[in-house]
Tab-separated table of C-alpha atoms and ligand atoms in Angstrom:
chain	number	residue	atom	x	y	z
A	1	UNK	CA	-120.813	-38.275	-81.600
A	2	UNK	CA	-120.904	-36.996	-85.173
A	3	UNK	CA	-116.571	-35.885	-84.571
A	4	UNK	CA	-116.207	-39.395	-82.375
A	5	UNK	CA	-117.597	-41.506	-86.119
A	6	UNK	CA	-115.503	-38.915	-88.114
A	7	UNK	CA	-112.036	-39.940	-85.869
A	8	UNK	CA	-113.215	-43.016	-86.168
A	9	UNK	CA	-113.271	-43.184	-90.033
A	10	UNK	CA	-109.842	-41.064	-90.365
A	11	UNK	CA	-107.285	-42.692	-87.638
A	12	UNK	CA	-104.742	-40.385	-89.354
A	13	UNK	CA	-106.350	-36.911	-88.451
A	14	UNK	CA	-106.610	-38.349	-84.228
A	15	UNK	CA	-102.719	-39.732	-84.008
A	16	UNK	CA	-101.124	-36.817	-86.295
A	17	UNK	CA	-99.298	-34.220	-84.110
A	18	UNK	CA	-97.661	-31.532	-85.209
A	19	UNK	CA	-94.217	-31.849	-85.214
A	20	UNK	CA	-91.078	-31.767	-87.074
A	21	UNK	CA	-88.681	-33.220	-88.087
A	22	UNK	CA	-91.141	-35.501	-90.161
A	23	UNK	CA	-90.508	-37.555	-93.009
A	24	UNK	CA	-92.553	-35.718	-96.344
A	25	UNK	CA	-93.585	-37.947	-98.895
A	26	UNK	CA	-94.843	-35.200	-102.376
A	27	UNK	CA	-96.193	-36.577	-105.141
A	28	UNK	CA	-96.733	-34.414	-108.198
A	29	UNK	CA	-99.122	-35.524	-111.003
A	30	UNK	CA	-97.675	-33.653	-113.863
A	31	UNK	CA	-100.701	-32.229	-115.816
A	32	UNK	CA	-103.052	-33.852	-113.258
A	33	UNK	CA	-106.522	-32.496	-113.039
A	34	UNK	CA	-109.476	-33.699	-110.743
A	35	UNK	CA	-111.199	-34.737	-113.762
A	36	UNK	CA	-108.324	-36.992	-115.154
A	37	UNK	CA	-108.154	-38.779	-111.632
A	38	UNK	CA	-111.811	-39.532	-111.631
A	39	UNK	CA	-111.298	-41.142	-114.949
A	40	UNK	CA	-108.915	-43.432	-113.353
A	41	UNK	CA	-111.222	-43.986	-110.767
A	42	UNK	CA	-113.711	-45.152	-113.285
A	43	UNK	CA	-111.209	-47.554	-115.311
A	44	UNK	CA	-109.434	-48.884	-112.313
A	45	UNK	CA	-112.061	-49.000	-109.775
A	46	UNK	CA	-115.784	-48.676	-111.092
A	47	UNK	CA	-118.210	-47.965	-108.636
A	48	UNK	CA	-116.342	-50.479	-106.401
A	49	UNK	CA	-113.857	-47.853	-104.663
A	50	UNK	CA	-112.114	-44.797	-104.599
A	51	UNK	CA	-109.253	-42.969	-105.674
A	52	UNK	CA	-106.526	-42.961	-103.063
A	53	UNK	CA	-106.084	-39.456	-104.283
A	54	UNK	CA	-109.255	-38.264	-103.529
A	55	UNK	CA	-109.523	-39.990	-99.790
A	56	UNK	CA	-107.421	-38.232	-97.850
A	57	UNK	CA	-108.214	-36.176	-94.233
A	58	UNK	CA	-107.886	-33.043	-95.832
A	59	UNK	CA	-107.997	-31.423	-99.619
A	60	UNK	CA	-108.328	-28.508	-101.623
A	61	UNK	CA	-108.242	-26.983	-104.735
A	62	UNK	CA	-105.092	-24.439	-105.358
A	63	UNK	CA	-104.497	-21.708	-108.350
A	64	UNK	CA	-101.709	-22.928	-110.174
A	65	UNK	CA	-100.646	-19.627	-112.297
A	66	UNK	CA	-97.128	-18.348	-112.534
A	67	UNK	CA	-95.906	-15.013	-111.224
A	68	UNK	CA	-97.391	-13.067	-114.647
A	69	UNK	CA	-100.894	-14.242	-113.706
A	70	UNK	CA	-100.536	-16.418	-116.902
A	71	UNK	CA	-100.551	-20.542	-117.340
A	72	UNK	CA	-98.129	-21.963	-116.214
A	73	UNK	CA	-95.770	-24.981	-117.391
A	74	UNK	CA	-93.937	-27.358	-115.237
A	75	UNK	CA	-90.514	-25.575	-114.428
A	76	UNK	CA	-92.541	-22.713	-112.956
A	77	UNK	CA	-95.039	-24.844	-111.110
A	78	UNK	CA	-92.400	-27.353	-109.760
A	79	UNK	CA	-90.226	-24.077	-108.796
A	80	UNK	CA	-93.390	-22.540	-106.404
A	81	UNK	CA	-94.094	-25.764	-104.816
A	82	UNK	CA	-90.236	-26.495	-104.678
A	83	UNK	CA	-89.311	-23.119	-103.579
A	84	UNK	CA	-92.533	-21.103	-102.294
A	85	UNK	CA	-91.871	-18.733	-104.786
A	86	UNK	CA	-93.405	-17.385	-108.040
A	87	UNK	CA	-91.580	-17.145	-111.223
A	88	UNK	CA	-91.500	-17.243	-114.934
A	89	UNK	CA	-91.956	-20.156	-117.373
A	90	UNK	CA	-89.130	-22.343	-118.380
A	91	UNK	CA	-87.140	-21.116	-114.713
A	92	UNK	CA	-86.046	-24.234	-112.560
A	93	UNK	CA	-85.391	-23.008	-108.883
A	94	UNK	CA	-83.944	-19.422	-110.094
A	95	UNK	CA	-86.222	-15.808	-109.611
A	96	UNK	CA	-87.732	-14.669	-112.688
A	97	UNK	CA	-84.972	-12.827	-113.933
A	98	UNK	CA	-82.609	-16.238	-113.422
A	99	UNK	CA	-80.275	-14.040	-110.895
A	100	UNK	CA	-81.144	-15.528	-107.568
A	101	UNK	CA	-80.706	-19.342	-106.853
A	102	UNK	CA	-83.830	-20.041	-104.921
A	103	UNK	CA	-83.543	-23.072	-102.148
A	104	UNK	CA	-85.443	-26.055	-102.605
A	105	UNK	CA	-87.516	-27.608	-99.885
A	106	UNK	CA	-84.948	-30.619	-100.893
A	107	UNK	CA	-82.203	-28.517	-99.833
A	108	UNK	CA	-84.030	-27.781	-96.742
A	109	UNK	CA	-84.541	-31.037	-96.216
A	110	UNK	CA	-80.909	-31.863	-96.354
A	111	UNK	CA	-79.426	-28.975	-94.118
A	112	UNK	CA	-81.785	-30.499	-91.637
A	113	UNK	CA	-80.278	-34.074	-92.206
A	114	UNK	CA	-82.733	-35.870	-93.979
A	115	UNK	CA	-82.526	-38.552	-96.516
A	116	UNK	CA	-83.797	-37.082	-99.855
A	117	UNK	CA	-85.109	-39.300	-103.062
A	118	UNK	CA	-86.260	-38.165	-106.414
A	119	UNK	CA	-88.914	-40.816	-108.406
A	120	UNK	CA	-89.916	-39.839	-112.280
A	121	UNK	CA	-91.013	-42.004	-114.924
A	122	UNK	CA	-89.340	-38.639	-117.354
A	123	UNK	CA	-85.702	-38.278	-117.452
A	124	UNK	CA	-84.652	-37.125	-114.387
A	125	UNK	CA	-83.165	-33.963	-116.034
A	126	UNK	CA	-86.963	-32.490	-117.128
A	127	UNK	CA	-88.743	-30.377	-115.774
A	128	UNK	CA	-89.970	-31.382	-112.166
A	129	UNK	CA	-87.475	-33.336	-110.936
A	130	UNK	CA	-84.889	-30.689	-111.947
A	131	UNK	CA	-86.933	-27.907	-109.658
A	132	UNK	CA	-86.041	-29.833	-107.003
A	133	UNK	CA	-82.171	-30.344	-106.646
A	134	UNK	CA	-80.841	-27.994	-109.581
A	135	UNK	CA	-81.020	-24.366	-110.386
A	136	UNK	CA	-81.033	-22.965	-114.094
A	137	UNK	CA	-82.792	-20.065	-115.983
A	138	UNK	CA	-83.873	-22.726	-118.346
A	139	UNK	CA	-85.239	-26.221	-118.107
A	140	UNK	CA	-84.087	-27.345	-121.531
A	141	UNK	CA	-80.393	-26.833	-120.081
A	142	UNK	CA	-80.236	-30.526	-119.663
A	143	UNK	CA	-76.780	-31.121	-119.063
A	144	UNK	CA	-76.406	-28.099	-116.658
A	145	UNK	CA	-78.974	-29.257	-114.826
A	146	UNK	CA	-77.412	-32.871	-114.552
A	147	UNK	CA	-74.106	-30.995	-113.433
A	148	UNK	CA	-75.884	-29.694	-110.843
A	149	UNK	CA	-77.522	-33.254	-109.689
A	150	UNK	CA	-74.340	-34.682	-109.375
A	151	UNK	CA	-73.598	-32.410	-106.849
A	152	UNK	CA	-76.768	-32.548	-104.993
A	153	UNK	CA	-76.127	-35.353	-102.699
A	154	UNK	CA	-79.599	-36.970	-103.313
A	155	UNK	CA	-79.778	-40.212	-101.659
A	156	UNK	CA	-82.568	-42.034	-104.351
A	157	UNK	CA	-82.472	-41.260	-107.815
A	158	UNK	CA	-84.839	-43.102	-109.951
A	159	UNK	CA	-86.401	-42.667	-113.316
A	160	UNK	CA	-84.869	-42.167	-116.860
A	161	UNK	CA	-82.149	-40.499	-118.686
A	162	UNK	CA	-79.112	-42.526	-118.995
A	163	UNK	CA	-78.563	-40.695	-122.447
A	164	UNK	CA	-75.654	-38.493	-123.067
A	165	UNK	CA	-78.446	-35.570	-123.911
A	166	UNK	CA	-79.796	-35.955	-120.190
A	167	UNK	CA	-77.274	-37.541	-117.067
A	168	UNK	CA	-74.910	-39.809	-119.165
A	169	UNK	CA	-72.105	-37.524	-119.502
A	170	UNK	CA	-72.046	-37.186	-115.731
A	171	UNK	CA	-72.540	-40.958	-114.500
A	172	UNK	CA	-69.018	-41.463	-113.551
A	173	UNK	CA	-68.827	-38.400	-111.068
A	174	UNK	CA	-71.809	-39.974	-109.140
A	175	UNK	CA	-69.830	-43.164	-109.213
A	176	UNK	CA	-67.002	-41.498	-107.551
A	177	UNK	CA	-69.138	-40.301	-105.148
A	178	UNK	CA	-70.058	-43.704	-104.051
A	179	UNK	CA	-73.429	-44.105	-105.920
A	180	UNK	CA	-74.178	-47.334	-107.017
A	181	UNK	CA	-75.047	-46.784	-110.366
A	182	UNK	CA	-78.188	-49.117	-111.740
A	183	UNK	CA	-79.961	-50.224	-115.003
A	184	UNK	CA	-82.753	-52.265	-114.544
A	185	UNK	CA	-85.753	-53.539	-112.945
A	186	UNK	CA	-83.570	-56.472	-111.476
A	187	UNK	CA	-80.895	-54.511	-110.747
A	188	UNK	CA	-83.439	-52.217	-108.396
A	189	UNK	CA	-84.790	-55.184	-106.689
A	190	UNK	CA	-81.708	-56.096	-105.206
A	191	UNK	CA	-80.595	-52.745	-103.807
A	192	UNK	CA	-80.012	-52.112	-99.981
A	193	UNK	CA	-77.845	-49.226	-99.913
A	194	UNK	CA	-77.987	-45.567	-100.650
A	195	UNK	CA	-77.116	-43.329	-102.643
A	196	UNK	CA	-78.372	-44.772	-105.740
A	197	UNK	CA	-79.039	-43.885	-108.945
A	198	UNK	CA	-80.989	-45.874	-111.105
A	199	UNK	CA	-81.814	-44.910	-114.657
A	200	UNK	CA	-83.722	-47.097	-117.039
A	201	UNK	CA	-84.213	-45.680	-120.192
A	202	UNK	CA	-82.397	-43.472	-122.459
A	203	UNK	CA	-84.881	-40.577	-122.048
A	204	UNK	CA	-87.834	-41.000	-120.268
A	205	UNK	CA	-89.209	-44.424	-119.853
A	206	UNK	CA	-91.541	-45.904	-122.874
A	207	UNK	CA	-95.458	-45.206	-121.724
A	208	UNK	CA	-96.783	-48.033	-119.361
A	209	UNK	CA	-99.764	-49.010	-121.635
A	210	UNK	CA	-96.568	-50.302	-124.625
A	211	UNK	CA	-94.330	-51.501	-121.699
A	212	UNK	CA	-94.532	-56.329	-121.247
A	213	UNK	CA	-94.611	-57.620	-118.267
A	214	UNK	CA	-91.389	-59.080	-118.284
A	215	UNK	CA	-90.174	-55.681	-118.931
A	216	UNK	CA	-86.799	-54.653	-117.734
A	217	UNK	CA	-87.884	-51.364	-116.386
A	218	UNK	CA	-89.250	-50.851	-113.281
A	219	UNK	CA	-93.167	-48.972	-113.080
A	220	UNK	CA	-93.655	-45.643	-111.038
A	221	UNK	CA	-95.329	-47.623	-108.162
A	222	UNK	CA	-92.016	-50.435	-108.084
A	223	UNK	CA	-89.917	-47.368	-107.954
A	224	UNK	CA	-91.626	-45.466	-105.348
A	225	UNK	CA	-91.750	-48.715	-102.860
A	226	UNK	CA	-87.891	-49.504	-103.283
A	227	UNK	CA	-87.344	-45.620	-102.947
A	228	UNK	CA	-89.361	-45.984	-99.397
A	229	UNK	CA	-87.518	-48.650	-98.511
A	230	UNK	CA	-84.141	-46.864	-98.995
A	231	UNK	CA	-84.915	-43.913	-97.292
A	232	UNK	CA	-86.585	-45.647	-94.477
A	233	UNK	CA	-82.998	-48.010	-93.941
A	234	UNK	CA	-80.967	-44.887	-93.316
A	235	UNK	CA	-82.965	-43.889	-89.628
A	236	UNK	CA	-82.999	-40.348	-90.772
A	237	UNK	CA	-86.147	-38.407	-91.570
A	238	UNK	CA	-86.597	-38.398	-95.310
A	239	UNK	CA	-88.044	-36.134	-98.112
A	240	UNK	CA	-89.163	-37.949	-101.199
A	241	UNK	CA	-90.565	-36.504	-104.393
A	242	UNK	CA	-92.723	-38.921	-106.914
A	243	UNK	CA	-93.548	-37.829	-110.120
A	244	UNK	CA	-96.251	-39.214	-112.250
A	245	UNK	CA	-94.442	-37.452	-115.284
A	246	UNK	CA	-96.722	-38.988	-117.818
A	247	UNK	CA	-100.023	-37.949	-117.204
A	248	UNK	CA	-98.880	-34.770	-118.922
A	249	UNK	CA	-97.884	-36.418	-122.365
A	250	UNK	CA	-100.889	-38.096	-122.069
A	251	UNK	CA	-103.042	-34.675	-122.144
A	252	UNK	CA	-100.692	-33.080	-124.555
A	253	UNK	CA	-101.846	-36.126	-126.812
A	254	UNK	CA	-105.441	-36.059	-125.716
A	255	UNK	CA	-105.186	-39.809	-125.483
A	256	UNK	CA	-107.265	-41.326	-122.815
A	257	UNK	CA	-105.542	-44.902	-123.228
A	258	UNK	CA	-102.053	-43.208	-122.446
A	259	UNK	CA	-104.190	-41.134	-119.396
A	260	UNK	CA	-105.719	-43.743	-117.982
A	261	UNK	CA	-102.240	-46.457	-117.656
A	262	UNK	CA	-100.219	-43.401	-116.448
A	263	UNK	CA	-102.759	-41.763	-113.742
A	264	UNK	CA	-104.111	-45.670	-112.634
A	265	UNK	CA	-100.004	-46.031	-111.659
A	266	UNK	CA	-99.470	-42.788	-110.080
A	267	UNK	CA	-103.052	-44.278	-108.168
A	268	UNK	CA	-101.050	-47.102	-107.209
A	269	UNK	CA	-97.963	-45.780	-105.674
A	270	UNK	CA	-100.193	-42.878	-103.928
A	271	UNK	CA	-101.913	-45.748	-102.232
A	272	UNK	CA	-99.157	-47.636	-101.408
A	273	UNK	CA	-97.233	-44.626	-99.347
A	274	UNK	CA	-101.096	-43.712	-98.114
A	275	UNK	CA	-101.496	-47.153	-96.665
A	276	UNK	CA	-98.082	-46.876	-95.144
A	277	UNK	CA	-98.421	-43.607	-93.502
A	278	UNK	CA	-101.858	-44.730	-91.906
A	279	UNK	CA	-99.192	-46.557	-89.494
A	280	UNK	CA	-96.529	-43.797	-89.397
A	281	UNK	CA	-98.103	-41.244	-87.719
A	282	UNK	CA	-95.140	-38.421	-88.287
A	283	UNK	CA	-94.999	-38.476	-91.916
A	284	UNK	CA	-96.625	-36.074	-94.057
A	285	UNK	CA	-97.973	-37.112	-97.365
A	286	UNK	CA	-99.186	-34.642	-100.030
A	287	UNK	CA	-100.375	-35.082	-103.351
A	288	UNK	CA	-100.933	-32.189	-105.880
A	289	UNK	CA	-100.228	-31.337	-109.646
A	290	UNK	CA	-98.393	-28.912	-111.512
A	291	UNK	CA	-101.666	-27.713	-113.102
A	292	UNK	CA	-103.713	-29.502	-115.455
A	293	UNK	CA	-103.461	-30.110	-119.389
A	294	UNK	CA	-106.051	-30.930	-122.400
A	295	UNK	CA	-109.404	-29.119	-120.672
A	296	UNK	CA	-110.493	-32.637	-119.777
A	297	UNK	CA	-113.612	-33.900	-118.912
A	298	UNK	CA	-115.388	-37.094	-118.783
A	299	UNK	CA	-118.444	-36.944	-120.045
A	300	UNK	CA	-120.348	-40.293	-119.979
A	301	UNK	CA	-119.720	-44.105	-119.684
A	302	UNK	CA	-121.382	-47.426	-120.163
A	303	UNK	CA	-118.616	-50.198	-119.452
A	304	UNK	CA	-118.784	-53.874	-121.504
A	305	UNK	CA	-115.668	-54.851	-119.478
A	306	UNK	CA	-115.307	-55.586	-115.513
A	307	UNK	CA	-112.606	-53.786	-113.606
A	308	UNK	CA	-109.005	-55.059	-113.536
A	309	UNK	CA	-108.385	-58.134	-110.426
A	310	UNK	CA	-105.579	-58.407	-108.122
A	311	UNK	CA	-105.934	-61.943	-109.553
A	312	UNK	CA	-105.701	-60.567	-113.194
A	313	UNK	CA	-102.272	-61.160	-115.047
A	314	UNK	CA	-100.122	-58.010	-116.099
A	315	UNK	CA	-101.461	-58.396	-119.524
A	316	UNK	CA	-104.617	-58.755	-118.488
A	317	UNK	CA	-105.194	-55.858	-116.172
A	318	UNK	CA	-103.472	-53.769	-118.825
A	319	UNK	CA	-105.840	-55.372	-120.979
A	320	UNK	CA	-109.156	-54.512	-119.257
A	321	UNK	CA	-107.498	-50.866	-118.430
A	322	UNK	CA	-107.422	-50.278	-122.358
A	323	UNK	CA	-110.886	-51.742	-122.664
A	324	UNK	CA	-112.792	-49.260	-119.921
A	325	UNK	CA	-110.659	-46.450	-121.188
A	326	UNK	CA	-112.006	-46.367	-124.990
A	327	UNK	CA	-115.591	-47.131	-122.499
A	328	UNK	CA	-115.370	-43.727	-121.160
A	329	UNK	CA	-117.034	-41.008	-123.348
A	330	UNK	CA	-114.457	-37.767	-122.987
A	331	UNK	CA	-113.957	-34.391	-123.941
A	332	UNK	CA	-110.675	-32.501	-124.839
A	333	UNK	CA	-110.828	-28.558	-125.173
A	334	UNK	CA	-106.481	-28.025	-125.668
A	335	UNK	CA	-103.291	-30.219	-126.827
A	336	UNK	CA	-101.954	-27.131	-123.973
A	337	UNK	CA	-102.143	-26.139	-119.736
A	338	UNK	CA	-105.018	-24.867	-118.135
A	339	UNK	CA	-105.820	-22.379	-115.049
A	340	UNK	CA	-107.849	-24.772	-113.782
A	341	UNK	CA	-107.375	-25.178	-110.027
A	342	UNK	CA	-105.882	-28.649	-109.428
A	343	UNK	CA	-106.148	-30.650	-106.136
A	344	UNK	CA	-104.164	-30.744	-103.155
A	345	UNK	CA	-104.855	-33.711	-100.412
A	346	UNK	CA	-102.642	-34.987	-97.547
A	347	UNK	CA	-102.095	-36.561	-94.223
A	348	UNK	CA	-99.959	-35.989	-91.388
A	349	UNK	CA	-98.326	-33.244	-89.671
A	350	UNK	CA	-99.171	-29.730	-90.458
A	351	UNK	CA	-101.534	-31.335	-93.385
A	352	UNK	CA	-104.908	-30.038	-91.751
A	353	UNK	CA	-103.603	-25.926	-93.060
A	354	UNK	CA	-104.205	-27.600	-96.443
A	355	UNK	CA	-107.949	-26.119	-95.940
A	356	UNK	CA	-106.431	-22.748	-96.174
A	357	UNK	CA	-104.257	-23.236	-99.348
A	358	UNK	CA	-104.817	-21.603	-101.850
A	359	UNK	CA	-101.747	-21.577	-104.522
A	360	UNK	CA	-98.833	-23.951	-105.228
A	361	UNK	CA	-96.312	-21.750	-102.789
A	362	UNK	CA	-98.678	-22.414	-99.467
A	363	UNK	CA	-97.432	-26.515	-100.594
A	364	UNK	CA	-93.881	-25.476	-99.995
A	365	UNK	CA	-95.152	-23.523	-96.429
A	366	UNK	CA	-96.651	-27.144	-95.045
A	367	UNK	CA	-93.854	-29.155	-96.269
A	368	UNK	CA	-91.402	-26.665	-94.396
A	369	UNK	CA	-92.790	-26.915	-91.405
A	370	UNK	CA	-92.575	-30.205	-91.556
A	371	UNK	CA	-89.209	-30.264	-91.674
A	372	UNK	CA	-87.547	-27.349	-89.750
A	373	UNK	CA	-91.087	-25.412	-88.271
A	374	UNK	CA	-90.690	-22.605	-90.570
A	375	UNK	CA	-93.076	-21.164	-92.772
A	376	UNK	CA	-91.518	-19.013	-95.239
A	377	UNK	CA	-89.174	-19.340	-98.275
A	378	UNK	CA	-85.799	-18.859	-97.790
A	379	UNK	CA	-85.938	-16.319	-100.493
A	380	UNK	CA	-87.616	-12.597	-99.693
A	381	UNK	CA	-91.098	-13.840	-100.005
A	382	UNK	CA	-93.787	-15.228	-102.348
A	383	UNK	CA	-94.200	-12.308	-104.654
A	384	UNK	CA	-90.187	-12.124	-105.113
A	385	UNK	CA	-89.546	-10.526	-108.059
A	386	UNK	CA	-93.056	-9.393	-108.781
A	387	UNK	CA	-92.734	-5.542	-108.476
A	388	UNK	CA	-89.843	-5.129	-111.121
A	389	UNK	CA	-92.418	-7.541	-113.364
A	390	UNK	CA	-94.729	-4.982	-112.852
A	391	UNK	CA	-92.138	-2.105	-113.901
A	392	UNK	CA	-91.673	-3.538	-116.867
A	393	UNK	CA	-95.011	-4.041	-117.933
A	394	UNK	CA	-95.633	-0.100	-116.756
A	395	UNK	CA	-92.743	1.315	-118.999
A	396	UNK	CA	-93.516	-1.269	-121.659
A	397	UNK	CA	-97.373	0.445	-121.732
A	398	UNK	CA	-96.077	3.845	-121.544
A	399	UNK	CA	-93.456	3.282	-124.512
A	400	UNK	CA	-96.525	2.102	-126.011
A	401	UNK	CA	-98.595	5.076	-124.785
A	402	UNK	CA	-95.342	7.618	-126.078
A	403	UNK	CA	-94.726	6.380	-129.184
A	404	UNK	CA	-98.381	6.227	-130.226
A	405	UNK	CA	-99.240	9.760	-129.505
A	406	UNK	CA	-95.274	10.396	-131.264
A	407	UNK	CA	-97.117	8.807	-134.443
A	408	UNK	CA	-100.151	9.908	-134.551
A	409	UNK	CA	-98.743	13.587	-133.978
A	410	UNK	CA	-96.675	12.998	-137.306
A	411	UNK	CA	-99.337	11.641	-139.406
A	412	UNK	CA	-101.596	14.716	-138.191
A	413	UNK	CA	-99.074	17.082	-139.480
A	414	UNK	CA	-98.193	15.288	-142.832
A	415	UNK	CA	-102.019	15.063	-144.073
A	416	UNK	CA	-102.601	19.162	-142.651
A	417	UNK	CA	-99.436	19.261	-145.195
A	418	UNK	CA	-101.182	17.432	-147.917
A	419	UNK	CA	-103.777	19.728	-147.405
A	420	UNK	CA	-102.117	22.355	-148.085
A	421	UNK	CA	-100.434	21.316	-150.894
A	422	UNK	CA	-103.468	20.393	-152.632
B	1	ZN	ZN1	-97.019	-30.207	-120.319
């Protein structure tokens, strides 16, 4: 009776099956802990409802920490979920020594003949985004890494960087591919075909909370709809990554009015593929962060203003948004990342092994099998790259150990020579 209410309440955990190849919808809070989507929760929602993050079938916490045991930033983090395998800081989809091209689930995606789309409200080029369909030891090699998307064959691009520091130089060879190249929230409306890339700022895109309503750049949520849409038109299975890029900048400011307009947005476009998916059965929908930033935690609220309307204007939801924000009593411990475990939730196929994640690379294992039934990275296993890490650190202690004992050996001699002397 007790399972028969519990089906009941979750129609996606009685009509999922297991199979593949199914359609995998990952979205990636950048810097997104469980406390910072709680405070969204609060701001958007009230006591009134809950965070379409935090209601789906299954979740978990995972470890987020690089393949030193250390924190980790976003090129390493979006390289294990993109890749299933560990590496260093600063490496987008290479091994930690930057030798070995490591496949993205992206790439998988496409050998199987999927659709793929990339959504970021960051130029394109940073970090995430750039795990996914480009390989380089570094992720401030932004024009190698925009080489390397114009030769990617993604079917959606949307998101910023139309600067000649990030994709600009390379527009014209996606043209030539047959891209249809786009500029603006209009512009994206209109769309039907793919590929497309769309890029709307400079950079990255201005934050939400300065952005008008008449503004000519799309939001994360109108982004991740038309991307949908796209993908959905070709009648292949499709792989989409959405970034909520901001949430990050946000921490790294420790300003809760930037927080709560980026993570209420990535909220909104979370909900909107949720609420989709509850009718398509076959596609798997995960949403996780590359581990959190700013140590934050909400500490105590008493709100003046009501929650934001669907009837509410733009302006005026943005409005009240501000208003409940500076409501919110919060605490910031770092400008930096934390170890903090951050969440993982989903629906669909394979999404019930999320109970038995417990890092960033077991993501990549249940979007895989998803898409071709495999479990493991392409690449020699989690840990690749790990034992000459550990070589390293074992002669670096024993220089240490050699050339101490060398030293203090020396100084022992010249004071028994002092003595002497004197
Ligand atoms: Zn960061």
């Amino acid at each position: 009776m007790f399972l028969f209410a519990g089906f009941l309440l979750n129609p996606a955990v009685i009509i999922a099956e297991d199979s593949y190849p199914s359609s995998v919808i990952l979205f990636i809070g950048d810097g997104m802990g469980l406390e910072q989507i709680y405070f969204g929760q609060l701001v958007e929602y009230g006591l009134v409802d809950t965070s379409s993050i935090l209601s789906f079938p299954y979740n978990t916490t995972v470890s987020t920490i690089n393949l030193e045991g250390t924190t980790t930033d976003s090129a390493a983090a979006a390289t294990a979920i993109s890749t299933g395998v560990k590496t260093l800081n600063g490496r987008i989809a290479t091994n930690w020594n930057a030798e070995m091209d490591l496949t993205t689930i992206l790439e998988i995606a496409q050998q199987n003949g999927y659709a793929t789309g990339l959504v970021a409200t960051c130029h394109l080029t940073h970090a995430t985004p750039a795990a996914f369909a480009a390989h380089d030891s570094s992720r401030g090699h932004y024009q190698a890494i925009a080489e390397d998307f114009s030769q990617a064959n993604v079917s959606v691009m949307l998101g910023g960087g139309y600067g000649e520091s990030y994709i600009g130089n390379y527009i014209s060879d996606f043209v030539d591919q047959g891209y249809e190249y786009i500029m603006n929230r209009t512009a994206l409306e209109s769309v039907t075909n793919t590929p497309v890339l769309g890029l709307f700022a400079s950079g990255s895109q201005p934050p939400l909370h300065t952005m008008l309503e008449n503004s000519t750049i799309p939001t994360l949520s109108e982004m991740t709809i038309k991307a949908i849409d796209l993908l959905n038109a070709t009648n292949q299975p499709f792989f989409l990554m959405v970034e909520g890029s901001q949430i990050d900048w946000a921490g790294h400011d420790n300003d809760q009015i930037y927080l709560a307009h980026q993570i209420i947005e990535f909220e909104k476009a979370v909900r909107y593929v949720k609420t989709l998916a509850e009718q398509n059965s076959d596609w798997q929908v995960l949403v996780t962060a590359d581990h959190e930033t700013g140590g934050f935690s909400v500490e105590d609220y008493s709100f003046q203003t009501g929650i934001p309307l669907e009837t509410d204007s733009f302006t005026e939801k943005q409005a009240k948004r501000t208003a409940r924000a500076q409501e919110i009593e919060v605490d910031w411990s770092t400008l930096g990342h934390t170890n903090t475990r951050i969440i993982l939730a989903g629906m669909g196929p394979y999404t019930e092994q999320i109970q038995n994640a417990v890092h960033h690379v077991d993501t990549f294992s249940i979007m895989r099998q998803a898409i071709d039934g495999e479990i493991e990275p392409v690449e020699s296993g989690y840990y690749t790259g790990f034992l000459p890490i550990y070589v390293r650190y074992l002669i670096g202690l024993s220089s240490a150990a050699i050339i101490g004992s060398a030293s203090y050996l020396i100084m022992k001699r010249i004071i028994k020579n002092r003595k002497r002397k004197t």
